[in-house]
mmCIF file of C-alpha atoms in Angstrom:
data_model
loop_
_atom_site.group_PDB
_atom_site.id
_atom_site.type_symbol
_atom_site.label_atom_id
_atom_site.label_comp_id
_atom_site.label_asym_id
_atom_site.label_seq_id
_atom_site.Cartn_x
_atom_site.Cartn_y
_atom_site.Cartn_z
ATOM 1 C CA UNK A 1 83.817 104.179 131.997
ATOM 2 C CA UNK A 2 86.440 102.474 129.598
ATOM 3 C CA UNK A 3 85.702 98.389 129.439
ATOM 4 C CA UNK A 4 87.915 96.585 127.211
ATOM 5 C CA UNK A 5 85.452 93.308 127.669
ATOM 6 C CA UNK A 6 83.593 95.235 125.102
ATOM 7 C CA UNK A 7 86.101 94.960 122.512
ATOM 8 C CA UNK A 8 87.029 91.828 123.568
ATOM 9 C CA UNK A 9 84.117 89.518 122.585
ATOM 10 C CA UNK A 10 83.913 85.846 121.202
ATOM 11 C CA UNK A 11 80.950 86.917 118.738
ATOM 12 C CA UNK A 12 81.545 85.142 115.182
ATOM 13 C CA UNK A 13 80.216 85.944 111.729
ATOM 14 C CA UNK A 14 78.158 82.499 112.132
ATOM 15 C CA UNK A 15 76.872 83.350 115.608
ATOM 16 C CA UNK A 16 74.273 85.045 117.098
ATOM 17 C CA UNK A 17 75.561 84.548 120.561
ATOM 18 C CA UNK A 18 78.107 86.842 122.757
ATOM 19 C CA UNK A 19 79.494 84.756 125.555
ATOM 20 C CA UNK A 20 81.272 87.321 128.451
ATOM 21 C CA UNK A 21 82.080 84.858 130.536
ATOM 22 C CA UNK A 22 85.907 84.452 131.154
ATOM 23 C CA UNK A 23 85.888 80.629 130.711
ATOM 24 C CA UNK A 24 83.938 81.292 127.154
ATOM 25 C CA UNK A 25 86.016 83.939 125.935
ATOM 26 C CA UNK A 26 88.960 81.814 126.756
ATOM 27 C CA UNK A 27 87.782 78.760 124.890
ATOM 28 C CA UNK A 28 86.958 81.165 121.870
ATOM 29 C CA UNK A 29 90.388 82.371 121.587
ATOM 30 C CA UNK A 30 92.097 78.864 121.848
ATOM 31 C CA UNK A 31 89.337 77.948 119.012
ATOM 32 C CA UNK A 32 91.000 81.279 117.005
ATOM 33 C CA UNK A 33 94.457 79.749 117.606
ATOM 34 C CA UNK A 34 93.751 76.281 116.497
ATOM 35 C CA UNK A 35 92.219 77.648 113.522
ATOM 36 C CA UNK A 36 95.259 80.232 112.650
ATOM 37 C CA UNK A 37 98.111 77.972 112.907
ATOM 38 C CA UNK A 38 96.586 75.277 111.023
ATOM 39 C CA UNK A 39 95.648 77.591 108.440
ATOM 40 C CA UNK A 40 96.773 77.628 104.613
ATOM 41 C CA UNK A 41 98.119 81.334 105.252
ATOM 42 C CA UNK A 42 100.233 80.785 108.263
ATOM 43 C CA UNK A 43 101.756 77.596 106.545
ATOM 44 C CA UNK A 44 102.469 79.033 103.517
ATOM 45 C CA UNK A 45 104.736 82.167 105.027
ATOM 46 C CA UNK A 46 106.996 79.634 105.332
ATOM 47 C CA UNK A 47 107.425 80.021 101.677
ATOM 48 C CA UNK A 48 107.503 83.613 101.568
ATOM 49 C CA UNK A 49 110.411 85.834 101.514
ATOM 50 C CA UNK A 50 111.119 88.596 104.196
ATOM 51 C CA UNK A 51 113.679 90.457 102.296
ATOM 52 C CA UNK A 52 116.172 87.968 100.527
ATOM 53 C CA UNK A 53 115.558 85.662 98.223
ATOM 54 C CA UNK A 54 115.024 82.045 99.482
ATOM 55 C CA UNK A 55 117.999 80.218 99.705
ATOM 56 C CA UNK A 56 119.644 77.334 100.904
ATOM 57 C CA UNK A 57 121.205 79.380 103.733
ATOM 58 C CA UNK A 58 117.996 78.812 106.717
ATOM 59 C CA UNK A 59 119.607 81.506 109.544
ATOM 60 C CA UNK A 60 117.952 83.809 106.298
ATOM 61 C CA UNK A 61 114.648 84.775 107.521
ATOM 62 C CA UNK A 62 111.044 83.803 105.675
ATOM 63 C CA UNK A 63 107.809 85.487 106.424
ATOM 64 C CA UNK A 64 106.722 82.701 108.974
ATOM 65 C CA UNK A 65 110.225 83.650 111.234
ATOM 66 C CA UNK A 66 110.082 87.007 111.139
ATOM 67 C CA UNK A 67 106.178 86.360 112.518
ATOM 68 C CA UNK A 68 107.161 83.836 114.988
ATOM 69 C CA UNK A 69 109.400 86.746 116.146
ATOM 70 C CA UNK A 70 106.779 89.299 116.443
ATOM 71 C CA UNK A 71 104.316 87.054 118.166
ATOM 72 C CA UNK A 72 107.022 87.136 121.064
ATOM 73 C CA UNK A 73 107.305 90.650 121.375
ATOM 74 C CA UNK A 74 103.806 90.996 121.376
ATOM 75 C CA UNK A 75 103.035 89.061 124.201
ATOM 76 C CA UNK A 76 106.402 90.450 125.811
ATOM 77 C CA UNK A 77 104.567 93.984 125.741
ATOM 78 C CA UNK A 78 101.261 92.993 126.674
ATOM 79 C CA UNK A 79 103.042 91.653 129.917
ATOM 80 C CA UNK A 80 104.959 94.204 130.621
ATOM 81 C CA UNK A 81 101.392 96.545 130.220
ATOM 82 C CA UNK A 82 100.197 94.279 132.690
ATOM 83 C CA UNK A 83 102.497 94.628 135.500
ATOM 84 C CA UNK A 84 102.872 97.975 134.687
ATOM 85 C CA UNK A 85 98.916 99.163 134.854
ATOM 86 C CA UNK A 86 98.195 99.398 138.908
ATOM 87 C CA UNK A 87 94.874 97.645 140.776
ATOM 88 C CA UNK A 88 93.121 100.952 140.348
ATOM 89 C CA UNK A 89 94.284 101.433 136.354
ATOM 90 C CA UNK A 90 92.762 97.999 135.899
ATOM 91 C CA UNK A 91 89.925 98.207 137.631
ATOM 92 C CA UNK A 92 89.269 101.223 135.873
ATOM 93 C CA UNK A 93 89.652 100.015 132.738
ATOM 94 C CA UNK A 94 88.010 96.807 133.832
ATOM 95 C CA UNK A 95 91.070 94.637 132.641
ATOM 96 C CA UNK A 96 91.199 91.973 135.556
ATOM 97 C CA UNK A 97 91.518 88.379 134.095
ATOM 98 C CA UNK A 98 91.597 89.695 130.600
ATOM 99 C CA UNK A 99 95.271 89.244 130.760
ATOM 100 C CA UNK A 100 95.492 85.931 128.643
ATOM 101 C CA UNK A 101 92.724 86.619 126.487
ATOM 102 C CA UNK A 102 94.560 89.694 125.271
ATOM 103 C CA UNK A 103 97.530 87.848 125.232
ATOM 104 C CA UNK A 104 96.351 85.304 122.924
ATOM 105 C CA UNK A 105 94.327 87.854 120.771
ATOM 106 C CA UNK A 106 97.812 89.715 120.257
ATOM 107 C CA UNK A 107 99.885 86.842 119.617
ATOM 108 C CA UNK A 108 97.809 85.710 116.712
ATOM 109 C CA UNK A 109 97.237 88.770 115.400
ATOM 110 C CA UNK A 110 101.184 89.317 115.444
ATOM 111 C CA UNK A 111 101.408 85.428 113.825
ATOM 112 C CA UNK A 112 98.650 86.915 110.738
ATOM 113 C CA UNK A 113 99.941 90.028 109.989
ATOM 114 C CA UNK A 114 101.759 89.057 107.010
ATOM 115 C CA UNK A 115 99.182 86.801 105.500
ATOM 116 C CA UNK A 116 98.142 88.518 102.753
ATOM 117 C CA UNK A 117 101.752 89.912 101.698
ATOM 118 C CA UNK A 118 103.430 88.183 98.296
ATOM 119 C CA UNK A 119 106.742 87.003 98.488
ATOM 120 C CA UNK A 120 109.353 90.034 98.221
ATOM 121 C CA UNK A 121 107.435 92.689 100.320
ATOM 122 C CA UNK A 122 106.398 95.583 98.658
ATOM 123 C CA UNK A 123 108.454 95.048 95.375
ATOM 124 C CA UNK A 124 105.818 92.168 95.356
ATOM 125 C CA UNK A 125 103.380 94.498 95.792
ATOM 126 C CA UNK A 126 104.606 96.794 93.316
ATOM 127 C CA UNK A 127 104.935 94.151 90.911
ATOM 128 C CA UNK A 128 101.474 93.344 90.935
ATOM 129 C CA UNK A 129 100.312 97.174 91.018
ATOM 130 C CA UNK A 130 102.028 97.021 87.695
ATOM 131 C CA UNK A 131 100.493 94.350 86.229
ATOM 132 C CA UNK A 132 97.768 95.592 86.641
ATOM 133 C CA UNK A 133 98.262 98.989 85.552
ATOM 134 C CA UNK A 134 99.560 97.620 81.777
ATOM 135 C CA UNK A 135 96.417 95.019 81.595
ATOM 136 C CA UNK A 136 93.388 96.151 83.343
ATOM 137 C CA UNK A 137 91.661 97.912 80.485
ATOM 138 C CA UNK A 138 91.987 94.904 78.335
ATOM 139 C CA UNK A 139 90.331 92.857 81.004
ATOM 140 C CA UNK A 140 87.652 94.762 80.751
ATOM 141 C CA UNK A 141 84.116 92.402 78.915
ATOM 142 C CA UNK A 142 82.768 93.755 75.742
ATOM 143 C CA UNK A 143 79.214 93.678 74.762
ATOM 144 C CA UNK A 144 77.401 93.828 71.846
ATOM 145 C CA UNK A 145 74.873 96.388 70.741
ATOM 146 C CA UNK A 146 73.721 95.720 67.217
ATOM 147 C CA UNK A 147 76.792 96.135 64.937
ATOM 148 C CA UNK A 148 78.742 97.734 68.012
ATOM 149 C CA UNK A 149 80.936 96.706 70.500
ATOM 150 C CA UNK A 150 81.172 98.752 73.726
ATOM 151 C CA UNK A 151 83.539 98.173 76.399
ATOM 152 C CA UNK A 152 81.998 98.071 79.820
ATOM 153 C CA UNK A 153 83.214 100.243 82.022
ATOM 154 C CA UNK A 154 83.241 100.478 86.339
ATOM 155 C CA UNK A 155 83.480 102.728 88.375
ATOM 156 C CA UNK A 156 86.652 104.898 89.618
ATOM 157 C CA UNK A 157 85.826 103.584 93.069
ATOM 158 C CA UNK A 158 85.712 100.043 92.322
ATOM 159 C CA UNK A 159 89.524 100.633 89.575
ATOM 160 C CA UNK A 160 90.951 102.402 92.832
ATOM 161 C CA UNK A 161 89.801 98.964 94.817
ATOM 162 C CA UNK A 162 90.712 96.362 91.904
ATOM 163 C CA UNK A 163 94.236 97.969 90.994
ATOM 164 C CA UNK A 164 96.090 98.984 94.257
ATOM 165 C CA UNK A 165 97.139 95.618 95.628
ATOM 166 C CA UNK A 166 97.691 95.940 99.830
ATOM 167 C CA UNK A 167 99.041 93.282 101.912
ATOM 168 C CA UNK A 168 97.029 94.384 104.773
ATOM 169 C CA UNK A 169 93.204 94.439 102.687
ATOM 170 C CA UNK A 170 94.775 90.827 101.454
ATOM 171 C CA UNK A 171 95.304 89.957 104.870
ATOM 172 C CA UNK A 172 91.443 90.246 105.758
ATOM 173 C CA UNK A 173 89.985 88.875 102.825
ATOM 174 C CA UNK A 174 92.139 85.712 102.745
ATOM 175 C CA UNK A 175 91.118 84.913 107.088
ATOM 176 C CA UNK A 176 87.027 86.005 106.017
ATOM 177 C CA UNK A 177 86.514 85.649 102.215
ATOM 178 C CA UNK A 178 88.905 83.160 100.933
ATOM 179 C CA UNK A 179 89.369 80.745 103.659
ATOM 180 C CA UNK A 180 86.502 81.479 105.949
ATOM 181 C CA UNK A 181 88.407 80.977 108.996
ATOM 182 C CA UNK A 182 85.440 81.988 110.818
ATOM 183 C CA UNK A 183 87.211 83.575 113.721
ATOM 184 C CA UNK A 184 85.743 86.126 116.612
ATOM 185 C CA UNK A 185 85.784 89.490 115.305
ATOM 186 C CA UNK A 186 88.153 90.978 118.351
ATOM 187 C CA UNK A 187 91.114 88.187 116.601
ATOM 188 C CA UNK A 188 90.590 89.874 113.011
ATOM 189 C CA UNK A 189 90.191 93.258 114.175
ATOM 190 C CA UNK A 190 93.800 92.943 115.849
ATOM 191 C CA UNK A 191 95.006 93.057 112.564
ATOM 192 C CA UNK A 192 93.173 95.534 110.558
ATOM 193 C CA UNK A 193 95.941 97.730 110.844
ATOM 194 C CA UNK A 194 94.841 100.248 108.535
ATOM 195 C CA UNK A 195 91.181 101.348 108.284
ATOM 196 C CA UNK A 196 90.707 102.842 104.713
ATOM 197 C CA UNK A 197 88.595 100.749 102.365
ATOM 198 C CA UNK A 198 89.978 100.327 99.146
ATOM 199 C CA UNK A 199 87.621 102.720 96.744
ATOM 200 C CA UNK A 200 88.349 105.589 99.461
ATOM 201 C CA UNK A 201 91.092 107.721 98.511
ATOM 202 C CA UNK A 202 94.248 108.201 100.369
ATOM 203 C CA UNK A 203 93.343 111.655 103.185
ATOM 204 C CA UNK A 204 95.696 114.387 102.894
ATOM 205 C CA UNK A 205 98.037 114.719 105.603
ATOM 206 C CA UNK A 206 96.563 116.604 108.431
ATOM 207 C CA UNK A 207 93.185 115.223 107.750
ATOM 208 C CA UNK A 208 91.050 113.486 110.643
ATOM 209 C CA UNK A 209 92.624 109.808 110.386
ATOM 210 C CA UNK A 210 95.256 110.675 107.925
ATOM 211 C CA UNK A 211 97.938 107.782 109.789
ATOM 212 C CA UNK A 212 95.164 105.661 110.252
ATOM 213 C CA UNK A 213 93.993 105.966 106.893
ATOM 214 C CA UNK A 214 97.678 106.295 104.918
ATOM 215 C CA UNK A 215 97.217 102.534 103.073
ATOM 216 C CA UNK A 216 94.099 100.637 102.374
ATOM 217 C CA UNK A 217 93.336 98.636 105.186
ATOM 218 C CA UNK A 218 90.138 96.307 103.742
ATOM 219 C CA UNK A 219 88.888 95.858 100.219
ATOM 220 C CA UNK A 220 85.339 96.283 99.243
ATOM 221 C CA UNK A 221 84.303 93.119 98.770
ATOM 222 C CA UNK A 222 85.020 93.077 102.843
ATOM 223 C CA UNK A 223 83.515 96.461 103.355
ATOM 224 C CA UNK A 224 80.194 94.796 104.810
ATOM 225 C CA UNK A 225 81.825 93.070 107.187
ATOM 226 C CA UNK A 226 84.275 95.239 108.579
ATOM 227 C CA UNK A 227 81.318 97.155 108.846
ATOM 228 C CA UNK A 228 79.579 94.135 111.233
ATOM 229 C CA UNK A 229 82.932 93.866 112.797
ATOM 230 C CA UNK A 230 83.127 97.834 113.718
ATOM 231 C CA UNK A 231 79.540 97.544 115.222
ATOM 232 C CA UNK A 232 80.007 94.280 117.041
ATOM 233 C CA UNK A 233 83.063 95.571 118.790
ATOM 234 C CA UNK A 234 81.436 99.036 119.332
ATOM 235 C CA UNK A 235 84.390 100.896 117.101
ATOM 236 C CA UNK A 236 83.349 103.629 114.728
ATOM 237 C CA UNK A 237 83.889 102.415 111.393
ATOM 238 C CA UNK A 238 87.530 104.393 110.825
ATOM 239 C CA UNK A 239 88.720 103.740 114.022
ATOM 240 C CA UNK A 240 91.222 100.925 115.229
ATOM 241 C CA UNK A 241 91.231 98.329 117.423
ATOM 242 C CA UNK A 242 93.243 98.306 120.774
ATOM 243 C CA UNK A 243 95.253 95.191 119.856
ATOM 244 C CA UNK A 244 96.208 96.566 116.442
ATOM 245 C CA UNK A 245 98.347 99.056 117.787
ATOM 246 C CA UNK A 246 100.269 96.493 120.157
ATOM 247 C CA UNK A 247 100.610 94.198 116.777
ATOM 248 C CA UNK A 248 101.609 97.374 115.187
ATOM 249 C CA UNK A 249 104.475 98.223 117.522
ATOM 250 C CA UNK A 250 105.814 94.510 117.956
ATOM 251 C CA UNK A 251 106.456 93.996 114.524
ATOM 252 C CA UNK A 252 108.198 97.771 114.193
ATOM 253 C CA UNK A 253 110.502 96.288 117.120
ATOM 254 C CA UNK A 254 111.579 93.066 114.818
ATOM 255 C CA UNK A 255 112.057 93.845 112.129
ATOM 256 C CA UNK A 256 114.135 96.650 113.282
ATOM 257 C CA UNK A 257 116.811 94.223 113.588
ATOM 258 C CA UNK A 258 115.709 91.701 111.661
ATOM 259 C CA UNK A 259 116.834 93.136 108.121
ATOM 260 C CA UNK A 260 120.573 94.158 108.995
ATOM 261 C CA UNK A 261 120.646 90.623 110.554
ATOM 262 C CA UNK A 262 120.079 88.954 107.484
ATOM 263 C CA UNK A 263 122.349 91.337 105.958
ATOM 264 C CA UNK A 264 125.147 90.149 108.201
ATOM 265 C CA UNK A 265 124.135 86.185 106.858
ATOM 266 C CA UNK A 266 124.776 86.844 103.458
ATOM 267 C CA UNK A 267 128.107 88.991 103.807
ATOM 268 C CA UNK A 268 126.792 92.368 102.134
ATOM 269 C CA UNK A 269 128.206 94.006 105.780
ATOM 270 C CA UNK A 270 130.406 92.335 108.292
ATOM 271 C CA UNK A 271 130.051 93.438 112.341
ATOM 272 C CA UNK A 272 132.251 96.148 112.714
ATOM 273 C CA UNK A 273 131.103 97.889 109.272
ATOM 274 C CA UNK A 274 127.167 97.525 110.309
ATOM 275 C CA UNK A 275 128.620 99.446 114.120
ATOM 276 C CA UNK A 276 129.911 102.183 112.453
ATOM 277 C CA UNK A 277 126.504 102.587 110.335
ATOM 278 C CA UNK A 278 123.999 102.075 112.704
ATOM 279 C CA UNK A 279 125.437 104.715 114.795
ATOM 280 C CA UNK A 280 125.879 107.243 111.885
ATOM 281 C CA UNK A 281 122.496 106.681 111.043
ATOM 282 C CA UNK A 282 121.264 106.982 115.098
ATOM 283 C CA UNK A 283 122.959 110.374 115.156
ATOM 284 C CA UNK A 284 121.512 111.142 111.927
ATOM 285 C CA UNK A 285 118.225 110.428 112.761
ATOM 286 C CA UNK A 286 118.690 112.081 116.325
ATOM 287 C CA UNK A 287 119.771 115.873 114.551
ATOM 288 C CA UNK A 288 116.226 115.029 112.533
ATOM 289 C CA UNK A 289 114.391 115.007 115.410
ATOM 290 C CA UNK A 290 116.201 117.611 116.918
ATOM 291 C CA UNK A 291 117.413 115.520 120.164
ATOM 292 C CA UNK A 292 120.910 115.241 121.546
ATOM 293 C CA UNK A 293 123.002 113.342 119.081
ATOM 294 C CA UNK A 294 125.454 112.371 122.090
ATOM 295 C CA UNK A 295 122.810 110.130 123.931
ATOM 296 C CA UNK A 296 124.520 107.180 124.770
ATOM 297 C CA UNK A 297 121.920 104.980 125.219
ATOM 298 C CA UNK A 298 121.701 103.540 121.500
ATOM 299 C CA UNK A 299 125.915 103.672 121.638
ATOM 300 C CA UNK A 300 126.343 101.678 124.391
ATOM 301 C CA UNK A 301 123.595 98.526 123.172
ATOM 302 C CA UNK A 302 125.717 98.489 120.275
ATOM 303 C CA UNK A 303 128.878 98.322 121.804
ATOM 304 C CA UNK A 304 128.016 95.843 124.387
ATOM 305 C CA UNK A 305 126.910 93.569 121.570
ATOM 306 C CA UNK A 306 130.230 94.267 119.970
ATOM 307 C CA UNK A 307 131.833 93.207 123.080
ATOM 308 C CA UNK A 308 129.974 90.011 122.887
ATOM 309 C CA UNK A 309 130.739 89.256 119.387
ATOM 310 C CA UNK A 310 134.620 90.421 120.227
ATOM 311 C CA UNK A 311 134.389 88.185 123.597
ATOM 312 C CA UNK A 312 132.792 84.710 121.803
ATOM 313 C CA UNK A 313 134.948 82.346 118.901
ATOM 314 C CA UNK A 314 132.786 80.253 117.552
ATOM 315 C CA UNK A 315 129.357 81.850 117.638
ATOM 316 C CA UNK A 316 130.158 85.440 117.240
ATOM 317 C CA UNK A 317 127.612 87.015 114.841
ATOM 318 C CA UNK A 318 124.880 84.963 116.792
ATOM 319 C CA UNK A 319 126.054 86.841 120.329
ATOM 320 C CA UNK A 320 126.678 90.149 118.547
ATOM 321 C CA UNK A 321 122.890 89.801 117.492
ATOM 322 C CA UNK A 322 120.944 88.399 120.526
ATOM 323 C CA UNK A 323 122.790 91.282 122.940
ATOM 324 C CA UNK A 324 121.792 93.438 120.092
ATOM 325 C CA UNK A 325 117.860 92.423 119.689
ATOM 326 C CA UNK A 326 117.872 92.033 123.813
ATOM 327 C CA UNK A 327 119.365 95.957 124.061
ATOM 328 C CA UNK A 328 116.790 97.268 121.698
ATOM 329 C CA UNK A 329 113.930 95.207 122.428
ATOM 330 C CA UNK A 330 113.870 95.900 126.537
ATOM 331 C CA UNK A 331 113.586 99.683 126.041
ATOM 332 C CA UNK A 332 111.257 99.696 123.186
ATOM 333 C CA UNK A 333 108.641 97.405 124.448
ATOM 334 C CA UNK A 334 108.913 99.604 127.489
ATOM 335 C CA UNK A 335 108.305 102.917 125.513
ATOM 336 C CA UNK A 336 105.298 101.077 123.519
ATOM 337 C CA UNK A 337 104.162 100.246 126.805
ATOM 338 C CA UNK A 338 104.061 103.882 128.056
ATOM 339 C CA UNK A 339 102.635 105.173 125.483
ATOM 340 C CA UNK A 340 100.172 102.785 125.180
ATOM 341 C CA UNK A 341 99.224 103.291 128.748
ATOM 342 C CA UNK A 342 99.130 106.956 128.648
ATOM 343 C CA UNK A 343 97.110 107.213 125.571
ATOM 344 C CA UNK A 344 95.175 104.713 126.418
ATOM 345 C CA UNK A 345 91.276 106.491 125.939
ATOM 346 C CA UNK A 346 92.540 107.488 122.324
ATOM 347 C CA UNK A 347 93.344 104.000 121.708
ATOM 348 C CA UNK A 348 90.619 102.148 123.601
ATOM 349 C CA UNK A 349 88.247 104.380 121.011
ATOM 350 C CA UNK A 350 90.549 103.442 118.338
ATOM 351 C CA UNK A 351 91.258 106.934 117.285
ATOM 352 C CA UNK A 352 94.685 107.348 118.122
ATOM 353 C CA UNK A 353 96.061 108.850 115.382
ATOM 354 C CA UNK A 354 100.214 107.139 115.304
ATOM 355 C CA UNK A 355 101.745 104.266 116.034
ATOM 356 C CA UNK A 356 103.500 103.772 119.769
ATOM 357 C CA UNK A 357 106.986 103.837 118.592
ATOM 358 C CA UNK A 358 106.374 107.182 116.130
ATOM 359 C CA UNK A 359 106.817 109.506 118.745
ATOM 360 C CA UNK A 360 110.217 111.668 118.137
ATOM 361 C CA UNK A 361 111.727 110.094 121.106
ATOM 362 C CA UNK A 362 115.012 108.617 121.583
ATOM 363 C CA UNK A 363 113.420 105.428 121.417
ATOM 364 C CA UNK A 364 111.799 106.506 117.897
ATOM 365 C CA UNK A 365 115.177 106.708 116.715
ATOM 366 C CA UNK A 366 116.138 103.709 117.566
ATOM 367 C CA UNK A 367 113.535 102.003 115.649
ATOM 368 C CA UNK A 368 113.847 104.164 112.908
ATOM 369 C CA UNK A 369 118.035 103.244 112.939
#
């Protein structure tokens, strides 16, 4: 018998004590959301970049809008999973009146998710892989034996850990080891989206785990505690959470869009250019996956948006854009939905090797456009 109660707990690091009780578990989770949106991390996304430089220009999106965006869709799909699981499904699954706790668990897992990434994405994280790389040696303490000085020395495990910055492992130690948010272990393992530690090596594709495992997910320093976090939640220690792969799939729905979008702000592609790419790219992307290239249904969002931007004076680019996030976002959500449902043993053990959108499906293509 699958019962997501037991992944959905309010146990803390700092308590003994695991209320069930539906008016507990609530009042947990509104403590979590106090907690996360008065946080240093959430505030400072503000500050962080998305793609583009910050500018004067604020339609550009930060960190904190592109997560204010993917907390929506989150709790867009974990509605639509609701009404779209029947009595039996969620009886089975022993779901009834867990509907707003996994609501809020998602939404501020989808608000976190960026937390530990620096300003400029992964060329941030690049950047800092670098620095790294050129210095790390010479951080290295010296100690003196007689006349000698030796250099100590770690271990390969621990260099692997120290010199491969990941926005994800940041992401977890900032909410437990740096600010001690102190927040139920079901809210922080709806964001361990990856569940390598970092002195494991990356697994070989085809490996057990090998998309679970293909970044580092937690550092050592937090190994311990995702350890506690695994057992509390009864997850084997590898294994994902349920709410992760929700998280996972609303933010692969944003920023889908999100990026041309700003792309469109600063004039590096006007509307009709950005048409005629996104649908040599779709039927690109379609011959890749070896599906129809004449499906329509990608076609016809984007020219309905066009219609809207060709229809509106004054706020054209804005109508082009919300037709074009509404097109994309209805059928996605409803394909991460789907999935999610009909996989949903693999994922309720947390070994469900892909995301919900990675599929080879029309809708795959879409996102991947």
């Amino acid at each position: 018998m699958i019962d997501f109660s037991r992944k959905i707990t309010s146990k803390r690091v700092r308590s003994s004590k695991n209320y069930t009780s539906l008016d507990n578990l609530l009042l947990a989770f509104e403590s979590d959301r106090g907690r996360i949106i008065n946080s240093a991390a959430v505030r400072r996304l503000q500050q962080k970049t998305q793609v583009f430089p910050l500018e004067r220009n604020s339609a550009v999106r930060s960190r904190l809008t592109h997560s204010l965006e993917v907390q929506q869709v989150g709790r867009f799909i974990v509605q639509k999973m609701f009404k779209t699981l029947s009595d039996e499904q969620l009886d089975k699954y022993r779901l009834y009146g867990l509907e707003r706790c996994l609501e809020s668990i998602v939404e501020m897992s989808c608000l976190l998710h960026d937390v530990g990434n620096p300003p400029f994405g992964h060329f941030g994280e690049q950047a800092i892989n670098d620095w790294f790389e050129q210095n790390f040696d010479s951080m290295l303490p010296t100690i003196k034996e007689g006349d000698r000085e030796i250099k100590l020395s770690i271990s390969d495990e621990l260099t692997r850990d120290i010199c491969h910055f990941e926005g994800n492992a940041q992401a977890i130690r900032l909410i437990h080891s740096l600010l001690q948010l102190n927040l139920t272990y079901s809210q922080v393992a709806g964001i361990l989206k990856y569940t390598r530690c970092g002195t494991e090596l990356k697994p070989k594709k085809g490996d057990k785990f090998d998309y679970l495992k293909k970044k580092v997910g937690y550092y050592h320093s937090e190994k311990a505690y995702v350890e506690e976090l695994c057992q509390s939640l009864d997850m084997q220690v590898g294994c994902r959470h349920p709410v992760s792969y929700i998280m996972e799939a609303a933010d692969d729905i944003s920023y889908c869009i999100a990026d041309i979008e700003d792309a469109v702000e600063k004039d590096i592609l006007d509307v009709e250019k950005l048409c005629a790419l996104l649908k040599e790219e779709s039927e690109s992307i379609l011959r890749e996956f070896g599906l129809n290239i004449y499906d329509q249904k990608f076609s016809k969002i984007i020219e309905k948006a066009l219609e809207k931007y060709n229809e509106n004076g004054m706020c054209q680019i804005s109508e082009f854009f919300i037709s074009l996030r509404v097109g994309v976002l209805h059928p996605l959500a409803k394909h991460a939905t789907e999935r999610f449902v009909s996989n949903i043993n693999e994922i309720y053990d947390g070994s469900f090797n892909e995301a919900l959108l990675e599929d080879k499906s029309i809708e795959n293509a879409i996102s991947e456009t």
